Short mmCIF file of C-alpha atoms in Angstrom, two decimals:
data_model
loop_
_atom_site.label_atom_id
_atom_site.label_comp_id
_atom_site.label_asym_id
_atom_site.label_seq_id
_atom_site.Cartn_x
_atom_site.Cartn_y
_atom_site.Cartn_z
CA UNK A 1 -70.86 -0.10 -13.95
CA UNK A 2 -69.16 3.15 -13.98
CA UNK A 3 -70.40 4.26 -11.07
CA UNK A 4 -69.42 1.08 -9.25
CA UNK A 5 -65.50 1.86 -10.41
CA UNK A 6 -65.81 5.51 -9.02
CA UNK A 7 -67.25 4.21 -6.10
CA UNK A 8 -64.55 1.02 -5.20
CA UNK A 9 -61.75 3.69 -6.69
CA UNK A 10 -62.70 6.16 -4.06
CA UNK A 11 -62.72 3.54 -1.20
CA UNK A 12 -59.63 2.68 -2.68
CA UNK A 13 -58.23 5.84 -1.73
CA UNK A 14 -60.14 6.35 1.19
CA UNK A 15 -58.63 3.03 3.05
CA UNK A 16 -54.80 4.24 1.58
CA UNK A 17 -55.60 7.80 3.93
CA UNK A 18 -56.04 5.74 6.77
CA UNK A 19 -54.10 3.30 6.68
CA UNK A 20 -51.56 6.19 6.24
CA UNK A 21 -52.59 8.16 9.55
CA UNK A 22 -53.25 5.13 11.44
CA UNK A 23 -50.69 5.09 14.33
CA UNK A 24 -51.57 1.61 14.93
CA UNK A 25 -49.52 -0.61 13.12
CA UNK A 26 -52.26 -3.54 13.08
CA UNK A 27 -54.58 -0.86 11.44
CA UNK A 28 -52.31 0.47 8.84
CA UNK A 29 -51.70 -2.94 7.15
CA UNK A 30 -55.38 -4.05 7.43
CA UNK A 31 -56.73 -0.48 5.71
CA UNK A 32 -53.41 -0.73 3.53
CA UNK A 33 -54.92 -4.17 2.59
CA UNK A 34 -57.98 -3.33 2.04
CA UNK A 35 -57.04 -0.26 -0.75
CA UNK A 36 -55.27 -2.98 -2.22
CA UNK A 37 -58.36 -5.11 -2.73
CA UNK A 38 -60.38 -2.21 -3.70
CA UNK A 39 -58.19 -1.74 -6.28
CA UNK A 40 -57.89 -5.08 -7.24
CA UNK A 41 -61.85 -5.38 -7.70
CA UNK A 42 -61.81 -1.74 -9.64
CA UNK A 43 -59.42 -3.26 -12.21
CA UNK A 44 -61.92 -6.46 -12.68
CA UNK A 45 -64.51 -4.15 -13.04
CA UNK A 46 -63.05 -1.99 -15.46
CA UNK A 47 -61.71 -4.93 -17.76
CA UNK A 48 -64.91 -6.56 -17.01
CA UNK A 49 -66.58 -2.92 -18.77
CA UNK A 50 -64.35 -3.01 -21.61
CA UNK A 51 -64.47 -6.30 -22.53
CA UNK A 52 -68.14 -5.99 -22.53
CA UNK A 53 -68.19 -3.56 -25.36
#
């Protein structure tokens, strides 16, 4: 599980670069979107790993 959340946290960040030096406008917001969701599924997985224990 842990190295699940390192890997969607590093996508995470990954998608928020690009969608910072994307000079498209249409692919900013869809990478900006899509760090969002990858950090959106980290957090589930992380609560999901504590809650476990």
């Amino acid at each position: 599980m842990k190295a699940h959340l390192e890997k969607l946290r590093v996508e995470a960040e990954e998608c928020e670069l690009i969608s910072k030096l994307a000079t498209n406008a249409t692919k900013n917001a869809l990478f900006a979107k899509l760090a969002a969701h990858h950090r959106t599924l980290a957090d589930e997985v992380e609560r999901a790993t504590i809650e476990s224990k």
